[in-house]
Coordinates of C-alpha atoms and ligand atoms in Angstrom, one line a residue:
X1 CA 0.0 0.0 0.0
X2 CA 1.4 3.2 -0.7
X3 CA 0.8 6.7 0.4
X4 CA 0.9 9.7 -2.0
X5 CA 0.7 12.8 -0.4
X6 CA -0.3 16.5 -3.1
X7 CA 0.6 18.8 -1.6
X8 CA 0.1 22.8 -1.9
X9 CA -2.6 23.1 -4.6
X10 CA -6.0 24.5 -4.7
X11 CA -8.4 21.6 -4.1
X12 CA -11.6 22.5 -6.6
X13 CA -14.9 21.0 -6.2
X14 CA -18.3 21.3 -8.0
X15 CA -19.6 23.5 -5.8
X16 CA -15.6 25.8 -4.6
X17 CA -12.5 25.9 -4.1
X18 CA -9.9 26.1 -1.0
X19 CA -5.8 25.4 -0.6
X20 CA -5.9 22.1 1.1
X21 CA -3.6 19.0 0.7
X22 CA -5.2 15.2 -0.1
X23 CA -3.5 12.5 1.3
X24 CA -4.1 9.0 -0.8
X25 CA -4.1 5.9 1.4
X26 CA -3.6 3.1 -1.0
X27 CA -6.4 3.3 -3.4
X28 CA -8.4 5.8 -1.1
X29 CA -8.8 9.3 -0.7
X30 CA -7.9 8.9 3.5
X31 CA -8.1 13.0 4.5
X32 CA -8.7 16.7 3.0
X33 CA -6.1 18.8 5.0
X34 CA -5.1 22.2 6.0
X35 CA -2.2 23.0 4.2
X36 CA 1.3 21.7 5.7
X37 CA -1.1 19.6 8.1
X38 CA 1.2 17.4 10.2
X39 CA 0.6 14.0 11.9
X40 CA 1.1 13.9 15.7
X41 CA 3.4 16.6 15.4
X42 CA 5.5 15.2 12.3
X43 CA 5.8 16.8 8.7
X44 CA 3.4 14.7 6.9
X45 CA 5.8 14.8 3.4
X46 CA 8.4 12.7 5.6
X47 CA 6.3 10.0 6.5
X48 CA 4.2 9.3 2.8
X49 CA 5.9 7.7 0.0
X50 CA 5.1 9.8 -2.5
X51 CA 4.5 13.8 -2.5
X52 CA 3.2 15.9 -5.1
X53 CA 3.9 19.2 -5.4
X54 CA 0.9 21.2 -6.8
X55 CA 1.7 24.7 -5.8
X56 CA 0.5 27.2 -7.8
X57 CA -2.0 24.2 -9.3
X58 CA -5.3 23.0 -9.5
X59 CA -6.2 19.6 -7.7
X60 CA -9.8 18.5 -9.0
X61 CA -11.4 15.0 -9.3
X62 CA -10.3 12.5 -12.3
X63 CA -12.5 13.5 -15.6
X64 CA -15.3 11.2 -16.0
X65 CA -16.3 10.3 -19.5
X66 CA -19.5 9.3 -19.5
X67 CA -19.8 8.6 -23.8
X68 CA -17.3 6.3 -25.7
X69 CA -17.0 3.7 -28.5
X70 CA -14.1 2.1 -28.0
X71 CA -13.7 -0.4 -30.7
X72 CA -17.2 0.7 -31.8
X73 CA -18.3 -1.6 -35.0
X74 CA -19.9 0.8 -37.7
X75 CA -19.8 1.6 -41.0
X76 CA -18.4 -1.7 -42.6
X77 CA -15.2 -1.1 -40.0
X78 CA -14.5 -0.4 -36.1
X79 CA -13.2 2.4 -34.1
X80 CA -9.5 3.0 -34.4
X81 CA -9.5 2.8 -30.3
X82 CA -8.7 -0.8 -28.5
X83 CA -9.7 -0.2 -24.7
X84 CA -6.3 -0.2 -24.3
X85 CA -4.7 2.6 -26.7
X86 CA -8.4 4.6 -25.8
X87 CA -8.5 4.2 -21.8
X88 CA -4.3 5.3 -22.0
X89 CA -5.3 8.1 -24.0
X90 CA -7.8 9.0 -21.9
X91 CA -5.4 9.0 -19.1
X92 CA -2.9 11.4 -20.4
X93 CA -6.2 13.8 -20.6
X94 CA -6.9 13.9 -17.4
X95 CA -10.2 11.3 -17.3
X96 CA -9.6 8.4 -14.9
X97 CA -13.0 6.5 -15.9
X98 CA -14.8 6.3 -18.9
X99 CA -18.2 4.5 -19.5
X100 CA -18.6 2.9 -22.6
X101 CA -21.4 1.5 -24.7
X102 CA -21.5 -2.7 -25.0
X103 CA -23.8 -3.4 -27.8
X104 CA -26.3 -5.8 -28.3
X105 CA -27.1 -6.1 -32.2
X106 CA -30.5 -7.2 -33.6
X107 CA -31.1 -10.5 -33.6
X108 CA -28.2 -11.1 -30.4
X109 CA -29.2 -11.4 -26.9
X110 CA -28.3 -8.3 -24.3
X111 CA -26.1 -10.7 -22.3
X112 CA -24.1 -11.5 -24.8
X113 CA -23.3 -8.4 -26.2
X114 CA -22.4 -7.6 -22.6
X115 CA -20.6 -10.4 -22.1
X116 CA -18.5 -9.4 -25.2
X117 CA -17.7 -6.1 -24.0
X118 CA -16.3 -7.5 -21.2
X119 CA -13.9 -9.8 -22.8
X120 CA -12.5 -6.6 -25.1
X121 CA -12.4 -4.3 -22.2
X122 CA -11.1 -7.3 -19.2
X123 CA -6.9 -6.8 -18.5
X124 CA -6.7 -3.9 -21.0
X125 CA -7.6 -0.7 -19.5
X126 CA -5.8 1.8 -18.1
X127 CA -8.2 3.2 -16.1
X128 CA -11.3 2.2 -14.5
X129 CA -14.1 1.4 -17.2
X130 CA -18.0 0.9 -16.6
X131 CA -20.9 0.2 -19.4
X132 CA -24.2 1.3 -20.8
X133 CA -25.9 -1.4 -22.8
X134 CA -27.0 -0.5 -26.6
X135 CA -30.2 -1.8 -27.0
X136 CA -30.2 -2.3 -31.0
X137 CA -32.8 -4.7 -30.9
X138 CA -36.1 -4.3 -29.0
X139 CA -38.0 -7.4 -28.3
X140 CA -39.3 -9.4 -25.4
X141 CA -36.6 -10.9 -25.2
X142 CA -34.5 -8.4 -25.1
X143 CA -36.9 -6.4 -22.7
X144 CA -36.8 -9.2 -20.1
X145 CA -32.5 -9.5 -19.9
X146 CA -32.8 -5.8 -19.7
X147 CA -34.6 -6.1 -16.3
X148 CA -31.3 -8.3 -15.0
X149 CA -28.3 -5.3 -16.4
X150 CA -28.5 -3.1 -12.9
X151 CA -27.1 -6.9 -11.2
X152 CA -24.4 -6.7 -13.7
X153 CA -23.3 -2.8 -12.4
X154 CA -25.1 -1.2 -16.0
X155 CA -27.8 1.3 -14.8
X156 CA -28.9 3.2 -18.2
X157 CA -29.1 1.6 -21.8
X158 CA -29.2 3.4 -25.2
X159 CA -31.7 3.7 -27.8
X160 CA -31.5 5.0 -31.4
X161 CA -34.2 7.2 -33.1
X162 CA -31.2 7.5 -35.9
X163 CA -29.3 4.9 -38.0
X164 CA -32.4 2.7 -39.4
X165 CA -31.0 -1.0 -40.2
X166 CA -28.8 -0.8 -38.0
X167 CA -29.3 0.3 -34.1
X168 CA -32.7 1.6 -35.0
X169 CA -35.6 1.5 -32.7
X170 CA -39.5 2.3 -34.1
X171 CA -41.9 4.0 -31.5
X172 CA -43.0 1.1 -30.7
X173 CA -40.2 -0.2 -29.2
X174 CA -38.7 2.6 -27.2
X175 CA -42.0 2.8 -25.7
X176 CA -41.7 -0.7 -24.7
X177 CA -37.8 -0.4 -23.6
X178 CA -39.3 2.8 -21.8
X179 CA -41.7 1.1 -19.4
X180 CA -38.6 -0.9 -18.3
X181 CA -36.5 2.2 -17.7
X182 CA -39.6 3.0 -15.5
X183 CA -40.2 0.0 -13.8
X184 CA -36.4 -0.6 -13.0
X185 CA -35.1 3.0 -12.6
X186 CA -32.4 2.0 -15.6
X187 CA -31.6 5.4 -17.3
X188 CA -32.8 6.0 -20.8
X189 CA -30.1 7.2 -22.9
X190 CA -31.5 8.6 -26.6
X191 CA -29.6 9.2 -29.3
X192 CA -32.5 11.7 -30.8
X193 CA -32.3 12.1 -34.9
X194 CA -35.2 11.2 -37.2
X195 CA -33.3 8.5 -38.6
X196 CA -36.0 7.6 -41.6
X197 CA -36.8 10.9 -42.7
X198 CA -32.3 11.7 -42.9
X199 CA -32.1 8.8 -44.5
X200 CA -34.6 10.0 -47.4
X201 CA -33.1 13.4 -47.7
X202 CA -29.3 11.7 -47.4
X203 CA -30.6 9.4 -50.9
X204 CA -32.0 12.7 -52.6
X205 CA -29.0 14.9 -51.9
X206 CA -26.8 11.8 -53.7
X207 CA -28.7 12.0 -56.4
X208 CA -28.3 15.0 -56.9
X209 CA -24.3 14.9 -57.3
X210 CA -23.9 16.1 -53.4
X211 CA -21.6 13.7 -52.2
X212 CA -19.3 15.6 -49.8
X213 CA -19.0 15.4 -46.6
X214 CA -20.8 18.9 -45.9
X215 CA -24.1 17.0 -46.8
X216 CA -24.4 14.8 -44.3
X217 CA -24.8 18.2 -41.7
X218 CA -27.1 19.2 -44.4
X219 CA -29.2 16.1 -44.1
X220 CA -29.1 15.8 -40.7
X221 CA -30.8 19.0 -40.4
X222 CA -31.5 20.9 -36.6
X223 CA -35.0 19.9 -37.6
X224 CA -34.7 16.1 -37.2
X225 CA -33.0 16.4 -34.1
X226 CA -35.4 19.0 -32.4
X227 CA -38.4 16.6 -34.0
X228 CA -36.8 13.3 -32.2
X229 CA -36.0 15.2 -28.5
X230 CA -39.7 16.1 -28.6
X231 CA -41.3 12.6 -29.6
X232 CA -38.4 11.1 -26.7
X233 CA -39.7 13.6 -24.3
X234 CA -43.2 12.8 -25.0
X235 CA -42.5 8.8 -24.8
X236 CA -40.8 9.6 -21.7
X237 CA -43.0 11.8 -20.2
X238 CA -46.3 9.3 -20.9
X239 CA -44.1 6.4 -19.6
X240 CA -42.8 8.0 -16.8
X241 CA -39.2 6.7 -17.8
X242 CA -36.1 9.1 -16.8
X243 CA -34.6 10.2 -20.0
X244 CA -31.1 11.8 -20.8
X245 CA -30.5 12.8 -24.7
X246 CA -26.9 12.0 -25.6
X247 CA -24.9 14.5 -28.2
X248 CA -27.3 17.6 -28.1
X249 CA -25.9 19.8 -31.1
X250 CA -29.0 21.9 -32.0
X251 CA -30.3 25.0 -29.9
X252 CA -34.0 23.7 -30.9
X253 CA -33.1 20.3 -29.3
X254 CA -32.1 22.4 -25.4
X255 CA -35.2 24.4 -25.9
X256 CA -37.3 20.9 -25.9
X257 CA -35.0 19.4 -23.0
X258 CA -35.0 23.3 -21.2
X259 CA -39.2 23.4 -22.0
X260 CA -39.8 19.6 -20.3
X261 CA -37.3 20.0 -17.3
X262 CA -39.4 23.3 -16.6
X263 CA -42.6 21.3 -17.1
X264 CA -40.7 19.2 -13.8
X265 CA -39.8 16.5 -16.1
X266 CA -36.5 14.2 -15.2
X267 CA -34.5 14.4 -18.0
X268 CA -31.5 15.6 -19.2
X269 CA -29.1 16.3 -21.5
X270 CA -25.0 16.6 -22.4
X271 CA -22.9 17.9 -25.0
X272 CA -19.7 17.1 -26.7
X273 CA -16.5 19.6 -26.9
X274 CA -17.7 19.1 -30.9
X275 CA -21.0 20.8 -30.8
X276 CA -18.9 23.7 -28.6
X277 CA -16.2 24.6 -30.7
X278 CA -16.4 23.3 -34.0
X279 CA -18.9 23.9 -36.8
X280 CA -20.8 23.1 -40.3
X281 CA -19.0 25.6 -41.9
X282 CA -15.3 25.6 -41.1
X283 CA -14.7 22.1 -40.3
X284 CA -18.0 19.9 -42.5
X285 CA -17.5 22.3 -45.1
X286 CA -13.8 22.2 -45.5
X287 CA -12.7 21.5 -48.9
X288 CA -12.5 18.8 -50.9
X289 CA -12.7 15.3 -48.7
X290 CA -11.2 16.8 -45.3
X291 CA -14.4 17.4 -44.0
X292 CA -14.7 13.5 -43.0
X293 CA -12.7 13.9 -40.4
X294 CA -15.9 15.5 -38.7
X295 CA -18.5 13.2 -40.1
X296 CA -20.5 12.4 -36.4
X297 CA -23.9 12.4 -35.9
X298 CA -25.8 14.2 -34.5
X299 CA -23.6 16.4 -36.8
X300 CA -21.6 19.8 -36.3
X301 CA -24.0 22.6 -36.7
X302 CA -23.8 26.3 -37.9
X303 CA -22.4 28.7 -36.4
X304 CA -24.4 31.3 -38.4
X305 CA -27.2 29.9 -36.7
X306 CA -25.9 30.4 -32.9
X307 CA -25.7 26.9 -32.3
X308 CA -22.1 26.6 -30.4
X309 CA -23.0 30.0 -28.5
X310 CA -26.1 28.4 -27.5
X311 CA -24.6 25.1 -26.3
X312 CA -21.9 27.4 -23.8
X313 CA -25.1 28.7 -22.4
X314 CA -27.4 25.7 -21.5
X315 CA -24.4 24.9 -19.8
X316 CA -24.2 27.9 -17.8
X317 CA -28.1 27.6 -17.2
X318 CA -27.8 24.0 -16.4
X319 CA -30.4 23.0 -19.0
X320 CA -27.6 20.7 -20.8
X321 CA -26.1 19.0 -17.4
X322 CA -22.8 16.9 -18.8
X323 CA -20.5 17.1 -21.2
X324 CA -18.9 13.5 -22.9
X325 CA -16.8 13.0 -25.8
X326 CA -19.0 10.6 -28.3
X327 CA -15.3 9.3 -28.8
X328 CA -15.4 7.6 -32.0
X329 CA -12.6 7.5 -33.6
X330 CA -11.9 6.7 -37.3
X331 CA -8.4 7.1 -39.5
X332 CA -8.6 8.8 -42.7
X333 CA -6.8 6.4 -44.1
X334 CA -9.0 2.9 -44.8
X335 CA -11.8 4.2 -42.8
X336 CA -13.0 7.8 -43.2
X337 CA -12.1 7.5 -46.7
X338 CA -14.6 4.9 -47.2
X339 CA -17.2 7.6 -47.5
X340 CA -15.4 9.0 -50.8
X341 CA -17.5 10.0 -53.2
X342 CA -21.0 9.2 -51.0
X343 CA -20.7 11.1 -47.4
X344 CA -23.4 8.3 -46.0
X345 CA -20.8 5.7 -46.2
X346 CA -17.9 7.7 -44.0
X347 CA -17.8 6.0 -40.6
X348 CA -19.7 8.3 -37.8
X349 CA -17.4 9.6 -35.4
X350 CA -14.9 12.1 -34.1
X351 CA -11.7 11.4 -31.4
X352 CA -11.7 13.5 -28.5
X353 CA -10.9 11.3 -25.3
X354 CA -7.9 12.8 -24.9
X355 CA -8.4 16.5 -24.9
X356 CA -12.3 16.9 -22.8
X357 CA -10.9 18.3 -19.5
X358 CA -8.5 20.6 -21.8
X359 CA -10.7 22.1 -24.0
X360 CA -13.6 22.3 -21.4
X361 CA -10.5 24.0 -18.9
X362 CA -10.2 26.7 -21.8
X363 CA -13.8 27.2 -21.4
X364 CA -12.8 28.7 -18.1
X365 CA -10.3 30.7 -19.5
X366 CA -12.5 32.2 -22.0
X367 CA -15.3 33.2 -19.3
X368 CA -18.1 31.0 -20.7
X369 CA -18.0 28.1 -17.6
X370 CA -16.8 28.9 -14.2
X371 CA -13.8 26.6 -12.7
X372 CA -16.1 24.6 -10.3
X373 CA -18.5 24.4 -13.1
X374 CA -15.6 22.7 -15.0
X375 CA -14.8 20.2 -12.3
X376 CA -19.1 19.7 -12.1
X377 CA -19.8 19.4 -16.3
X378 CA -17.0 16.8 -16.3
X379 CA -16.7 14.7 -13.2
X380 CA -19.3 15.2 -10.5
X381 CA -22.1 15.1 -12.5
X382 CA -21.3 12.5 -14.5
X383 CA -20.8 10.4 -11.0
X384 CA -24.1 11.7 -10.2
X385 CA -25.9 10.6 -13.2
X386 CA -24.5 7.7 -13.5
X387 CA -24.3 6.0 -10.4
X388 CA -20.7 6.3 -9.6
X389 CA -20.9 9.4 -7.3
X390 CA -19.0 8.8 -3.6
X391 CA -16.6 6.8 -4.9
X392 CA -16.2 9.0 -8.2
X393 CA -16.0 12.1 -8.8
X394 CA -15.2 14.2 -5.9
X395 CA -12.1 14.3 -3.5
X396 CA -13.4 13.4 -0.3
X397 CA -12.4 10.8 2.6
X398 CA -13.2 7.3 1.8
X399 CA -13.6 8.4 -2.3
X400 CA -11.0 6.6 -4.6
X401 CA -7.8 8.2 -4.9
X402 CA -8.3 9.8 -8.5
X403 CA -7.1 13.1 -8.5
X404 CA -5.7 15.6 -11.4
X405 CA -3.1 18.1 -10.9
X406 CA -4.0 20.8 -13.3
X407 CA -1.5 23.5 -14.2
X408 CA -3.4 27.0 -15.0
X409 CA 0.1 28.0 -16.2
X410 CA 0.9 25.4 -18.3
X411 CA 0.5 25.5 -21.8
X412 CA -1.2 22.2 -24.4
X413 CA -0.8 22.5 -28.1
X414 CA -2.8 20.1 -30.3
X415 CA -1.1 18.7 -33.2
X416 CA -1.6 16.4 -36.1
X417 CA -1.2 12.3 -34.8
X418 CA 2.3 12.7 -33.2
X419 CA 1.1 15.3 -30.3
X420 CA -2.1 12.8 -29.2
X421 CA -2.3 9.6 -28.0
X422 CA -5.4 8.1 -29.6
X423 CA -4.8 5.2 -31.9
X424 CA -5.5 8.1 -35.1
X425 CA -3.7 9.5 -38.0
X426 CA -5.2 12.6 -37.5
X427 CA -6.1 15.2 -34.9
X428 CA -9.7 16.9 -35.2
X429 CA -8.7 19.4 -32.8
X430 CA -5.8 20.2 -34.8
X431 CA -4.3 23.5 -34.3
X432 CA -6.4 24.1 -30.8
X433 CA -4.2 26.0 -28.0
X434 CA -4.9 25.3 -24.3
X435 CA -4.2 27.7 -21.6
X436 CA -3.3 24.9 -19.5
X437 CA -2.5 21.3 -18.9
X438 CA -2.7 18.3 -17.7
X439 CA 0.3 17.5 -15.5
X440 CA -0.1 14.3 -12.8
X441 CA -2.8 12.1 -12.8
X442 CA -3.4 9.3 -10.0
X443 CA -5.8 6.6 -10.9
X444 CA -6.8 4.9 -7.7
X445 CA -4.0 5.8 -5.4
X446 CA -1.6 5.2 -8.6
X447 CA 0.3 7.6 -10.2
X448 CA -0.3 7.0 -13.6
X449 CA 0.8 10.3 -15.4
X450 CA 3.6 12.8 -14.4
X451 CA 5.9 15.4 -16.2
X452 CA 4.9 13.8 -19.3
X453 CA 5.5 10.5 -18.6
X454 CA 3.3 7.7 -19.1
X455 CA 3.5 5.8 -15.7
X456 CA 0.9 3.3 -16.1
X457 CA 0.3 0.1 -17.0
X458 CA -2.3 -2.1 -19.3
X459 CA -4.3 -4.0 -16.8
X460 CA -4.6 -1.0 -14.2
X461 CA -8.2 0.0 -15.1
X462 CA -11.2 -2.2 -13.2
X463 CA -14.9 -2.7 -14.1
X464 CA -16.8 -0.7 -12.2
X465 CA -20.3 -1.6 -11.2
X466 CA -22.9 1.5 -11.2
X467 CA -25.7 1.9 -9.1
X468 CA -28.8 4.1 -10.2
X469 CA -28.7 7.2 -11.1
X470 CA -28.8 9.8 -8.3
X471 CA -31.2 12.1 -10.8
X472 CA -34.2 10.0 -10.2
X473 CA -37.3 11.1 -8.5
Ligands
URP1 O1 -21.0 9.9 -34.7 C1 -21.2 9.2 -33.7 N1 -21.8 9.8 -32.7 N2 -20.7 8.0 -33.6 C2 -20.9 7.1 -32.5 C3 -22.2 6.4 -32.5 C4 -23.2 7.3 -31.8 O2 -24.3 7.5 -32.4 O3 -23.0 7.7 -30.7
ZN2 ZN1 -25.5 8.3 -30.8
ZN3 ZN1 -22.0 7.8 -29.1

């Protein structure tokens, strides 16, 4: 057991901020001090094994990600991310858990697609890893094993409105999945796009010669997203299932989740550093074939039309409550490029595990999210919602020991695929500059990051088994 002692920072929380040091008692947070505390009279530095010096630094919880695809098959291939090259990469940025999505396809039963999650994620992690079940096949079935995934630590499944023929679900069926998430207190996660209807509009703008990637944000228009977060509230709010709308991108889509939460319904919604900072224009539009590289769906979305600005703002209000990264990550090279010449057959996706807590810190530095609201949008919320909170996502006595040091004066530069360490050959935050970074990171009691060393090892990372959400009522 060893004893890691950070000492000198500014401990921040969801809700403030003091100089206090955290002393890590083998996996566990074990106290919250007053700086230069001492034990029985003794300098507690002597007697740990370990100190970390975090003067002049932030000390916040480890980033939660509550939204990836590692190894994610779609489009004819698989996302570029093993849990092993994704949960490291994940690491280096700061998050010290990630939840990810096991799928269940149509036509395989729930336990087994769970089962094979396991076996992918099992001895390769780097961090601690927990799952939400895809639900890509509605049946009874598939309604009854659903009843048995909170035994197996899974507390919220996913549903598609989008991607007919594939993960599609009808009405009918997310009705029926819905009375379930009622019945068992399972969170409904919604991925909220009028699939049909995009997929008509996708054919007629083919036939028409458009073919670039820039279509597939004109097919995906605001319209079918706003359109699908109103029929999922209205499911959810005549089953009576909690309901939290994954990827929000459009403004129309927060006004329907803003509208229903001020009706007193329970649901919810998060965002992606995508639908923040990039857009339709500058990055779907960009010329020639390079737009692929930010083919996701729900899709980027104009800035002309306010949507990034009004993304910043639901989080200030707290009508978007989360942001994930929908990490999804496809090379250019045998995967993206798939999708030449027809932008419906480019793999849906966009890497970003590596660089949330970054680009959400230089939200702080720009003025549009306060610090603690950082340290709440990325890691105590997500506990929350997710059923991890106590042992997640806060740095408290008895809490697993995973703890960031942040540097306010450090510096991050995003390059092409040699400055990042997902499994890419490209960067879709290329060119981004961070007022800040990411300098020790202790996974449970274990320093697995420091001075830009990679500390860790595969294996490190545990299943973790959620409970309920705490957002139910
Ligand atoms: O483009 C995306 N979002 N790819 C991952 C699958 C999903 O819908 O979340
Ligand atoms: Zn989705
Ligand atoms: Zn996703």
């Amino acid at each position: 057991m060893t004893t890691t002692l950070i000492t000198g920072g500014t401990v921040v929380s969801a809700t403030g901020r003091a100089p206090a040091d955290v002393l890590i008692d083998g996996e566990k947070i074990r106290a919250v001090l007053a700086p230069g505390s001492t034990l029985l009279g003794h300098d507690l530095t002597a007697s740990v094994d370990t100190v970390v010096d975090a003067t002049g630094k932030y000390v916040i919880p480890g980033g939660i990600d509550a939204h990836t695809h590692m190894e994610l098959p779609f489009g004819g291939t698989a996302a570029s991310d093993t849990f092993e090259t994704g949960t490291r990469a994940a690491a280096w940025g700061g998050t010290t858990t990630i939840i990810d999505f096991a799928v269940q396809k149509y036509g395989e039963r729930v336990q087994d697609g769970l089962a094979a999650w396991h076996a992918k994620a099992a001895g390769n992690c780097a961090i601690d890893y927990g799952f939400h079940q895809i639900i890509g096949g509605v049946d009874d079935d598939s309604l009854s094993a659903m009843r048995g995934l909170l035994d197996e630590g899974v507390s919220s499944f996913k549903l598609f409105m989008a991607y007919p023929g594939v993960f599609y679900s009808d009405d009918a069926q997310i009705l029926k999945a819905m009375q379930v998430s009622r019945d068992t207190g399972l969170l409904t996660m919604m991925h909220a796009e009028n699939g049909p209807a995009i997929d008509v509009l996708a054919q007629q703008l083919v036939d028409a010669g458009k073919t670039d990637p820039y279509y597939h944000g004109i097919a995906r228009a605001w319209q079918m997203e706003e359109e699908a977060t109103h029929r999922a509230i209205m499911l959810a709010d005549l089953t009576g299932a909690p309901l939290y709308v994954v990827h929000v991108s459009a403004k129309q889509a927060v006004e329907q989740l803003a509208g229903a939460r001020d009706r007193g319904q329970n649901v919810f919604g998060e965002t992606c550093p995508q639908y923040l900072y990039l857009s339709l224009e500058e990055q779907l539009g960009a010329p020639g074939f390079e737009g692929a590289k930010w083919v996701c769906s729900t899709p980027l979305r104009s800035r002309a039309e306010g949507h990034q600005n009004a993304m910043w703002q639901a989080l200030r209000t707290n009508d978007l409550q989360m942001v994930s990264t929908d990490h999804c990550p496809f090379c250019m090279k045998d995967q993206k490029e798939l999708g030449l010449g027809d932008f419906r057959k480019i793999p849906n996706g966009i890497g970003s595990v590596e660089h949330r807590m970054d680009l959400m810190y230089q939200g702080v530095v720009t003025g549009e999210i306060t610090l603690e609201r950082w340290v709440e949008l990325t890691s105590t919320t997500p506990a929350r919602m997710f059923g991890l909170y106590g042992t997640k996502g806060v740095i408290q006595p008895g809490a697993d020991g995973d703890v960031v040091v942040y540097d306010p004066n450090g510096h991050t530069s995003i390059g092409y695929d040699k400055t990042h360490h997902m499994n890419m050959d490209h960067s879709a935050w290329e060119g981004f500059e961070i007022d800040g970074h990411v300098d020790t990171v202790i996974a449970r009691g274990r320093v697995i990051v420091d001075g830009g060393r990679y500390l860790g090892s595969k294996g490190d990372g545990r299943y973790v088994k959620r409970g309920l959400s705490q957002y139910l009522i």
